[in-house]
CSV table of C-alpha atoms in Angstrom, one decimal:
chain,number,residue,atom,x,y,z
Y,9,UNK,CA,-96.1,-75.2,-5.0
Y,10,UNK,CA,-93.1,-77.7,-4.4
Y,11,UNK,CA,-95.0,-78.9,-1.6
Y,12,UNK,CA,-97.5,-80.8,-3.7
Y,13,UNK,CA,-94.8,-81.9,-6.5
Y,14,UNK,CA,-93.3,-83.9,-3.7
Y,15,UNK,CA,-96.4,-85.8,-2.5
Y,16,UNK,CA,-95.9,-89.6,-2.8
Y,17,UNK,CA,-98.5,-91.8,-4.3
Y,18,UNK,CA,-99.9,-92.9,-0.9
Y,19,UNK,CA,-100.8,-89.3,0.0
Y,20,UNK,CA,-102.5,-88.9,-3.3
Y,21,UNK,CA,-104.6,-92.2,-2.4
Y,22,UNK,CA,-105.3,-90.8,1.2
Y,23,UNK,CA,-106.7,-87.8,-0.5
Y,24,UNK,CA,-108.5,-89.9,-2.9
Y,25,UNK,CA,-110.2,-91.5,-0.2
Y,26,UNK,CA,-111.1,-88.5,1.2
Y,27,UNK,CA,-112.9,-87.5,-2.2
Y,28,UNK,CA,-114.6,-91.0,-2.2
Y,29,UNK,CA,-115.9,-90.6,1.2
Y,30,UNK,CA,-117.4,-87.2,0.7
Y,31,UNK,CA,-118.5,-87.8,-2.7
Y,32,UNK,CA,-120.0,-91.4,-1.6
Y,33,UNK,CA,-122.3,-89.9,0.8
Y,34,UNK,CA,-123.4,-87.1,-1.7
Y,35,UNK,CA,-124.3,-89.8,-4.3
Y,36,UNK,CA,-126.1,-91.5,-1.6
Y,37,UNK,CA,-128.0,-88.5,-0.9
Y,38,UNK,CA,-128.7,-87.9,-4.7
Y,39,UNK,CA,-129.8,-91.5,-5.2
Y,40,UNK,CA,-132.4,-91.0,-2.5
Y,41,UNK,CA,-133.6,-87.5,-4.0
Y,42,UNK,CA,-134.2,-89.1,-7.4
Y,43,UNK,CA,-135.1,-92.7,-6.1
Y,44,UNK,CA,-132.5,-94.1,-8.6
Y,45,UNK,CA,-129.2,-95.5,-8.6
Y,46,UNK,CA,-126.3,-93.0,-8.8
Y,47,UNK,CA,-122.8,-94.3,-10.1
Y,48,UNK,CA,-119.8,-92.5,-9.1
Y,49,UNK,CA,-116.2,-92.7,-10.9
Y,50,UNK,CA,-113.3,-93.3,-8.7
Y,51,UNK,CA,-112.1,-89.7,-7.5
Y,52,UNK,CA,-109.3,-88.4,-9.3
Y,53,UNK,CA,-106.4,-86.3,-7.3
Y,54,UNK,CA,-104.5,-84.0,-9.1
Y,55,UNK,CA,-102.2,-81.3,-9.4
Y,56,UNK,CA,-103.3,-79.2,-12.1
Y,57,UNK,CA,-102.5,-75.6,-13.7
Y,58,UNK,CA,-105.6,-73.3,-13.7
Y,59,UNK,CA,-106.1,-73.9,-17.2
Y,60,UNK,CA,-106.2,-77.4,-17.0
Y,61,UNK,CA,-108.8,-77.3,-14.1
Y,62,UNK,CA,-111.2,-75.2,-16.4
Y,63,UNK,CA,-110.4,-77.9,-19.1
Y,64,UNK,CA,-112.1,-80.7,-16.9
Y,65,UNK,CA,-115.3,-78.9,-17.4
Y,66,UNK,CA,-115.0,-78.3,-21.0
Y,67,UNK,CA,-113.1,-74.9,-21.1
Y,68,UNK,CA,-113.5,-71.8,-19.6
Y,69,UNK,CA,-116.1,-70.7,-21.5
Y,70,UNK,CA,-118.4,-73.7,-21.2
Y,71,UNK,CA,-121.8,-72.6,-19.8
Y,72,UNK,CA,-122.2,-74.4,-16.5
Y,73,UNK,CA,-124.4,-74.5,-13.4
Y,74,UNK,CA,-122.4,-74.3,-10.2
Y,75,UNK,CA,-123.1,-74.4,-6.7
Y,76,UNK,CA,-120.4,-73.0,-4.6
Y,77,UNK,CA,-119.6,-73.4,-0.8
Y,78,UNK,CA,-117.0,-71.9,0.8
Y,79,UNK,CA,-115.5,-74.1,3.6
Y,80,UNK,CA,-114.6,-72.8,6.9
Y,81,UNK,CA,-113.2,-74.3,10.1
Y,82,UNK,CA,-109.9,-76.3,10.6
Y,83,UNK,CA,-109.6,-77.2,7.1
Y,84,UNK,CA,-110.9,-74.5,4.8
Y,85,UNK,CA,-111.3,-74.8,1.3
Y,86,UNK,CA,-113.8,-74.5,-1.6
Y,87,UNK,CA,-116.4,-77.1,-2.8
Y,88,UNK,CA,-117.9,-76.8,-6.2
Y,89,UNK,CA,-121.0,-78.6,-7.4
Y,90,UNK,CA,-120.9,-78.4,-11.1
Y,91,UNK,CA,-123.7,-79.5,-13.6
Y,92,UNK,CA,-124.1,-79.0,-17.3
Y,93,UNK,CA,-127.3,-77.3,-18.2
Y,94,UNK,CA,-129.1,-80.5,-19.4
Y,95,UNK,CA,-128.1,-82.1,-16.1
Y,96,UNK,CA,-129.5,-79.2,-14.2
Y,97,UNK,CA,-132.8,-79.3,-15.9
Y,98,UNK,CA,-133.3,-83.2,-15.7
Y,99,UNK,CA,-132.4,-82.8,-12.1
Y,100,UNK,CA,-135.1,-80.1,-11.5
Y,101,UNK,CA,-137.6,-82.1,-13.3
Y,102,UNK,CA,-137.1,-85.1,-11.4
Y,103,UNK,CA,-136.4,-83.9,-7.9
Y,104,UNK,CA,-138.7,-81.0,-7.9
Y,105,UNK,CA,-141.3,-82.0,-10.2
Y,106,UNK,CA,-140.7,-78.7,-12.2
Y,107,UNK,CA,-141.8,-78.7,-15.8
Y,108,UNK,CA,-139.5,-76.7,-17.6
Y,109,UNK,CA,-140.4,-74.6,-20.5
Y,110,UNK,CA,-138.0,-74.6,-23.3
Y,111,UNK,CA,-136.4,-71.3,-22.7
Y,112,UNK,CA,-133.2,-71.3,-20.8
Y,113,UNK,CA,-134.2,-68.7,-18.2
Y,114,UNK,CA,-134.8,-70.3,-14.9
Y,115,UNK,CA,-137.5,-68.6,-12.4
Y,116,UNK,CA,-136.5,-67.7,-9.0
Y,117,UNK,CA,-138.3,-71.0,-7.8
Y,118,UNK,CA,-136.1,-73.1,-10.0
Y,119,UNK,CA,-132.9,-71.5,-9.2
Y,120,UNK,CA,-134.0,-71.8,-5.2
Y,121,UNK,CA,-134.8,-75.5,-6.1
Y,122,UNK,CA,-131.3,-76.0,-7.6
Y,123,UNK,CA,-129.5,-74.0,-5.1
Y,124,UNK,CA,-131.2,-76.3,-2.3
Y,125,UNK,CA,-130.3,-79.7,-4.4
Y,126,UNK,CA,-126.7,-78.5,-4.6
Y,127,UNK,CA,-126.8,-77.5,-0.7
Y,128,UNK,CA,-128.0,-81.0,0.3
Y,129,UNK,CA,-125.6,-82.9,-1.7
Y,130,UNK,CA,-122.6,-80.5,-0.6
Y,131,UNK,CA,-123.6,-80.8,3.1
Y,132,UNK,CA,-123.6,-84.5,2.8
Y,133,UNK,CA,-120.3,-84.3,1.2
Y,134,UNK,CA,-118.6,-81.8,4.1
Y,135,UNK,CA,-120.4,-84.0,6.9
Y,136,UNK,CA,-118.9,-87.2,6.2
Y,137,UNK,CA,-115.7,-85.4,5.3
Y,138,UNK,CA,-115.7,-83.9,8.6
Y,139,UNK,CA,-116.7,-87.3,10.5
Y,140,UNK,CA,-114.0,-89.0,8.7
Y,141,UNK,CA,-111.2,-86.5,9.5
Y,142,UNK,CA,-112.6,-85.1,12.9
Y,143,UNK,CA,-111.9,-81.7,11.8
Y,144,UNK,CA,-114.3,-79.2,12.0
Y,145,UNK,CA,-115.8,-78.1,8.7
Y,146,UNK,CA,-118.5,-75.4,8.4
Y,147,UNK,CA,-120.1,-74.6,5.1
Y,148,UNK,CA,-121.1,-71.1,4.4
Y,149,UNK,CA,-124.3,-70.6,2.8
Y,150,UNK,CA,-124.4,-72.0,-0.9
Y,151,UNK,CA,-124.4,-69.5,-3.8
Y,152,UNK,CA,-125.6,-70.4,-7.1
Y,153,UNK,CA,-124.1,-69.3,-10.4
Y,154,UNK,CA,-124.4,-69.8,-14.1
Y,155,UNK,CA,-122.1,-68.6,-16.2
Y,156,UNK,CA,-118.7,-69.4,-17.8
Y,157,UNK,CA,-116.7,-72.2,-16.0
Y,158,UNK,CA,-113.7,-70.3,-16.1
Y,159,UNK,CA,-115.1,-67.3,-14.2
Y,160,UNK,CA,-116.9,-69.3,-11.6
Y,161,UNK,CA,-113.7,-71.9,-11.2
Y,162,UNK,CA,-111.5,-69.2,-10.8
Y,163,UNK,CA,-113.3,-67.9,-7.7
Y,164,UNK,CA,-112.1,-71.1,-5.8
Y,165,UNK,CA,-108.4,-70.7,-7.0
Y,166,UNK,CA,-107.8,-67.6,-5.5
Y,167,UNK,CA,-106.3,-68.9,-2.3
Y,168,UNK,CA,-103.8,-71.1,-4.5
Y,169,UNK,CA,-103.2,-68.2,-6.5
Y,170,UNK,CA,-101.4,-66.5,-3.7
Y,171,UNK,CA,-98.9,-69.6,-3.8
Y,172,UNK,CA,-98.4,-70.6,-7.3
Y,173,UNK,CA,-100.0,-71.6,-10.6
Y,174,UNK,CA,-101.5,-75.1,-9.9
Y,175,UNK,CA,-104.0,-76.0,-7.7
Y,176,UNK,CA,-104.8,-79.6,-5.9
Y,177,UNK,CA,-108.2,-81.0,-6.9
Y,178,UNK,CA,-110.0,-83.8,-5.9
Y,179,UNK,CA,-112.6,-84.5,-8.7
Y,180,UNK,CA,-115.6,-86.8,-8.4
Y,181,UNK,CA,-118.1,-87.4,-11.3
Y,182,UNK,CA,-121.5,-88.6,-10.9
Y,183,UNK,CA,-122.9,-90.9,-13.6
Y,184,UNK,CA,-126.7,-92.0,-13.9
Y,185,UNK,CA,-126.6,-95.3,-16.2
Y,186,UNK,CA,-123.9,-95.5,-18.6
Y,187,UNK,CA,-121.8,-92.6,-19.5
Y,188,UNK,CA,-124.5,-89.7,-18.8
Y,189,UNK,CA,-122.5,-87.3,-16.5
Y,190,UNK,CA,-124.9,-85.9,-14.1
Y,191,UNK,CA,-122.4,-83.7,-12.0
Y,192,UNK,CA,-119.1,-83.0,-10.8
Y,193,UNK,CA,-117.7,-82.4,-7.5
Y,194,UNK,CA,-114.6,-80.1,-7.2
Y,195,UNK,CA,-113.0,-79.9,-3.4
Y,196,UNK,CA,-110.1,-77.4,-3.3
Y,197,UNK,CA,-108.7,-77.2,0.0
Y,198,UNK,CA,-106.6,-74.2,0.7
Y,199,UNK,CA,-103.0,-75.0,0.9
Y,200,UNK,CA,-102.8,-74.8,4.7
Y,201,UNK,CA,-105.5,-77.3,5.1
Y,202,UNK,CA,-103.3,-80.4,3.6
Y,203,UNK,CA,-101.2,-80.7,6.8
Y,204,UNK,CA,-104.2,-80.9,8.7
Y,205,UNK,CA,-106.3,-83.4,6.8
Y,206,UNK,CA,-102.9,-85.6,6.9
Y,207,UNK,CA,-102.4,-85.2,10.4
Y,208,UNK,CA,-106.1,-86.1,11.4
Y,209,UNK,CA,-105.8,-89.2,9.4
Y,210,UNK,CA,-102.2,-90.3,11.0
Y,211,UNK,CA,-100.4,-89.7,8.0
Y,212,UNK,CA,-97.1,-88.2,8.8
Y,213,UNK,CA,-96.8,-85.0,6.9
Y,214,UNK,CA,-93.0,-84.0,5.8
Y,215,UNK,CA,-91.8,-83.1,2.5
Y,216,UNK,CA,-91.0,-86.7,1.6
R,6,UNK,CA,-109.9,-59.6,-49.0
R,7,UNK,CA,-109.8,-61.6,-45.7
R,8,UNK,CA,-106.7,-61.0,-43.7
R,9,UNK,CA,-105.3,-63.9,-42.1
R,10,UNK,CA,-105.8,-63.4,-38.5
R,11,UNK,CA,-104.2,-65.1,-36.0
R,12,UNK,CA,-105.7,-65.6,-32.3
R,13,UNK,CA,-103.2,-65.1,-29.3
R,14,UNK,CA,-104.6,-67.1,-26.2
R,15,UNK,CA,-103.9,-65.4,-22.9
R,16,UNK,CA,-104.7,-67.7,-20.0
R,17,UNK,CA,-105.2,-67.3,-16.4
R,18,UNK,CA,-102.5,-65.4,-14.5
R,19,UNK,CA,-100.9,-65.0,-18.2
R,20,UNK,CA,-100.2,-62.1,-20.4
R,21,UNK,CA,-99.2,-61.6,-24.2
R,22,UNK,CA,-98.8,-59.0,-27.2
R,23,UNK,CA,-99.6,-59.1,-30.4
R,24,UNK,CA,-99.0,-57.1,-33.7
R,25,UNK,CA,-101.5,-55.9,-36.3
R,26,UNK,CA,-103.0,-59.0,-37.7
R,27,UNK,CA,-103.7,-60.7,-34.6
R,28,UNK,CA,-106.4,-60.8,-32.0
R,29,UNK,CA,-105.8,-61.4,-28.6
R,30,UNK,CA,-108.1,-63.2,-26.4
R,31,UNK,CA,-108.8,-64.4,-22.7
R,32,UNK,CA,-111.9,-66.4,-21.8
R,33,UNK,CA,-114.0,-66.9,-18.5
R,34,UNK,CA,-113.2,-63.9,-16.7
R,35,UNK,CA,-114.8,-63.8,-13.6
R,36,UNK,CA,-113.4,-61.6,-10.6
R,37,UNK,CA,-110.2,-61.7,-12.7
R,38,UNK,CA,-109.5,-58.5,-14.8
R,39,UNK,CA,-108.5,-58.3,-18.2
R,40,UNK,CA,-106.3,-55.3,-18.9
R,41,UNK,CA,-105.3,-54.3,-22.4
R,42,UNK,CA,-103.0,-51.8,-23.5
R,43,UNK,CA,-103.1,-50.4,-27.1
R,44,UNK,CA,-100.9,-48.3,-29.5
R,45,UNK,CA,-102.7,-47.1,-32.5
R,46,UNK,CA,-99.9,-45.6,-34.2
R,47,UNK,CA,-98.2,-48.9,-34.6
R,48,UNK,CA,-101.3,-51.2,-34.1
R,49,UNK,CA,-99.6,-53.0,-31.1
R,50,UNK,CA,-101.7,-54.3,-28.4
R,51,UNK,CA,-101.1,-56.5,-25.3
R,52,UNK,CA,-103.3,-58.1,-22.9
R,53,UNK,CA,-102.9,-59.3,-19.2
R,54,UNK,CA,-105.2,-61.6,-17.3
R,55,UNK,CA,-105.0,-60.4,-13.7
R,56,UNK,CA,-106.1,-62.6,-10.8
R,57,UNK,CA,-105.0,-60.8,-7.6
R,58,UNK,CA,-104.7,-57.2,-6.8
R,59,UNK,CA,-101.3,-57.2,-5.0
R,60,UNK,CA,-98.0,-59.0,-5.3
R,61,UNK,CA,-97.4,-58.2,-1.7
R,62,UNK,CA,-99.9,-61.2,-0.7
R,63,UNK,CA,-97.8,-63.7,-2.5
R,64,UNK,CA,-96.2,-66.5,-0.7
R,65,UNK,CA,-94.0,-69.1,-1.6
R,66,UNK,CA,-91.6,-69.8,-4.6
R,67,UNK,CA,-91.0,-67.2,-7.5
R,68,UNK,CA,-93.6,-64.9,-8.3
R,69,UNK,CA,-95.7,-65.1,-11.6
R,70,UNK,CA,-95.5,-61.4,-12.5
R,71,UNK,CA,-98.7,-61.8,-14.8
R,72,UNK,CA,-101.0,-62.6,-12.0
R,73,UNK,CA,-100.8,-59.6,-9.9
R,74,UNK,CA,-102.1,-55.9,-11.0
R,75,UNK,CA,-99.4,-54.3,-9.5
R,76,UNK,CA,-96.4,-56.3,-11.2
R,77,UNK,CA,-98.4,-57.3,-14.7
R,78,UNK,CA,-99.3,-53.8,-15.9
R,79,UNK,CA,-95.8,-52.7,-15.7
R,80,UNK,CA,-94.6,-56.1,-17.6
R,81,UNK,CA,-97.3,-55.5,-20.2
R,82,UNK,CA,-95.8,-51.9,-20.7
R,83,UNK,CA,-92.4,-53.0,-21.1
R,84,UNK,CA,-93.3,-55.9,-23.5
R,85,UNK,CA,-95.4,-53.7,-25.5
R,86,UNK,CA,-92.4,-51.1,-25.5
R,87,UNK,CA,-90.0,-53.7,-26.6
R,88,UNK,CA,-92.0,-54.3,-29.8
R,89,UNK,CA,-91.6,-50.8,-30.8
R,90,UNK,CA,-94.8,-48.9,-29.3
R,91,UNK,CA,-94.9,-45.2,-28.5
R,92,UNK,CA,-95.3,-44.7,-24.8
R,93,UNK,CA,-97.3,-41.5,-25.3
R,94,UNK,CA,-99.8,-43.0,-27.5
R,95,UNK,CA,-100.6,-46.1,-25.2
R,96,UNK,CA,-104.2,-46.3,-23.9
R,97,UNK,CA,-105.7,-48.8,-21.7
R,98,UNK,CA,-109.0,-50.8,-21.8
R,99,UNK,CA,-110.2,-53.3,-19.3
R,100,UNK,CA,-113.2,-55.5,-18.5
R,101,UNK,CA,-113.8,-58.1,-15.9
R,102,UNK,CA,-113.6,-57.6,-12.1
R,103,UNK,CA,-117.0,-59.2,-11.2
R,104,UNK,CA,-118.2,-60.5,-8.2
R,105,UNK,CA,-119.4,-63.8,-9.1
R,106,UNK,CA,-121.0,-64.9,-5.8
R,107,UNK,CA,-123.0,-62.6,-3.3
R,108,UNK,CA,-122.6,-63.4,0.1
R,109,UNK,CA,-123.5,-61.6,3.1
R,110,UNK,CA,-120.4,-60.3,5.0
R,111,UNK,CA,-117.4,-58.2,4.0
R,112,UNK,CA,-114.9,-60.9,3.5
R,113,UNK,CA,-112.2,-59.5,1.7
R,114,UNK,CA,-111.6,-62.6,-0.5
R,115,UNK,CA,-115.2,-62.3,-1.8
R,116,UNK,CA,-114.7,-58.6,-2.9
R,117,UNK,CA,-111.8,-59.8,-5.0
R,118,UNK,CA,-113.1,-58.5,-8.3
R,119,UNK,CA,-113.5,-54.9,-7.3
R,120,UNK,CA,-110.1,-55.0,-5.7
R,121,UNK,CA,-108.5,-56.0,-8.9
R,122,UNK,CA,-110.0,-53.4,-10.7
R,123,UNK,CA,-108.9,-50.7,-8.1
R,124,UNK,CA,-105.4,-52.1,-8.5
R,125,UNK,CA,-105.3,-52.1,-12.2
R,126,UNK,CA,-106.4,-48.5,-12.1
R,127,UNK,CA,-103.8,-47.5,-9.5
R,128,UNK,CA,-101.0,-49.3,-11.4
R,129,UNK,CA,-102.3,-47.3,-14.7
R,130,UNK,CA,-102.3,-44.1,-13.0
R,131,UNK,CA,-98.9,-44.4,-11.7
R,132,UNK,CA,-97.6,-45.2,-15.2
R,133,UNK,CA,-99.5,-42.5,-16.8
R,134,UNK,CA,-101.7,-44.4,-19.0
R,135,UNK,CA,-105.3,-43.1,-19.8
R,136,UNK,CA,-107.8,-45.7,-19.2
R,137,UNK,CA,-110.1,-44.9,-22.2
R,138,UNK,CA,-113.0,-47.5,-21.7
R,139,UNK,CA,-114.1,-50.2,-19.2
R,140,UNK,CA,-116.7,-52.6,-18.5
R,141,UNK,CA,-116.2,-53.9,-14.9
R,142,UNK,CA,-118.1,-55.1,-12.3
R,143,UNK,CA,-121.4,-56.8,-11.9
R,144,UNK,CA,-121.8,-60.4,-11.3
R,145,UNK,CA,-121.3,-62.4,-14.6
R,146,UNK,CA,-118.7,-63.9,-16.7
R,147,UNK,CA,-116.6,-62.1,-19.8
R,148,UNK,CA,-114.6,-63.3,-22.7
R,149,UNK,CA,-112.6,-60.3,-24.0
R,150,UNK,CA,-110.7,-60.1,-27.4
R,151,UNK,CA,-108.9,-57.3,-28.7
R,152,UNK,CA,-108.0,-56.4,-32.3
R,153,UNK,CA,-104.7,-55.5,-32.6
R,154,UNK,CA,-105.4,-53.2,-35.7
R,155,UNK,CA,-108.2,-51.1,-34.3
R,156,UNK,CA,-108.0,-51.6,-30.8
R,157,UNK,CA,-111.3,-52.4,-30.4
R,158,UNK,CA,-112.1,-54.7,-27.3
R,159,UNK,CA,-114.9,-57.0,-27.9
R,160,UNK,CA,-117.1,-58.4,-24.7
R,161,UNK,CA,-118.9,-61.5,-25.0
R,162,UNK,CA,-120.9,-62.6,-21.7
R,163,UNK,CA,-123.7,-65.5,-21.3
R,164,UNK,CA,-126.0,-63.1,-19.3
R,165,UNK,CA,-125.4,-59.7,-20.7
R,166,UNK,CA,-124.8,-60.2,-24.4
R,167,UNK,CA,-122.2,-58.8,-26.5
R,168,UNK,CA,-120.5,-55.4,-26.2
R,169,UNK,CA,-117.5,-53.6,-28.1
R,170,UNK,CA,-115.6,-50.9,-26.3
């Protein structure tokens, strides 16, 4: 993973902008769905160990809802939209008008609605990214999972696993109002996608 | 009397061994496999959190031997023997290897869980270590913990409750 350790700051900034544009569009989409302003934190681009990545959502055992899309095309990668159970419930309540009973089991209808919300947001993330880089990126059909964060996220790290023990993660957090975290977008491009992303944005890619 | 028990954590693509008064734990197994070896005589146990089936696909840089089934299992055995375990008594248990996301199509990456399980079994077979229990497959995450004193493997999951092997 020497490749990424040598990234200069400005390359990290380029990737931050990539995350910013994608998540910015997704935030707009979410804001339209909710008819409410949504704030977004400045994206973080970090080279993290697998352990640290799961720490970002509260630890490997933390129960989360996640919509996962495999990105295919010229710059393949993995995209996760991660929600705490509370955020998922409130999202469902407000977007789909589904009144949730107290028990944590979601019905098929609710799961499907949640998956669709994730799909809309992830789709807008990805399409703005594809426009920005003029690279072709196609999302696979989204899959929804509710489980331990470690079990879910490890899935997105397999491509990096072949190379090293770290992955480069573009992480954007959504907030509504003050500090209430609504959701997190994790984009984990495959290692071989980085040269393509840089190249398409006119950034020379050498190991400098 | 409550015995002082220390908990040894095993991270993703990591392995470790422990003796009588410890528990070894790994959290959030999805498609990864948690493989344990246990010597009931010496009360020694070891655990590996295997992420990928074969080191042949490794690219770039040094190899993390704990990550791949074909390298992690022999290494775990070596570490256990170094602590004084008796080879002929060692038995294996494992859990994990689920398929977290169901997609149409037979993409190999998507089947990584079952492939991890197969590779672990092959590795155990080639070392002549009997696999006495397993809780693998499904589509849910697991956290596992082995008691080095008894060799009991505790499995926790959000969706399917708890289990003991």
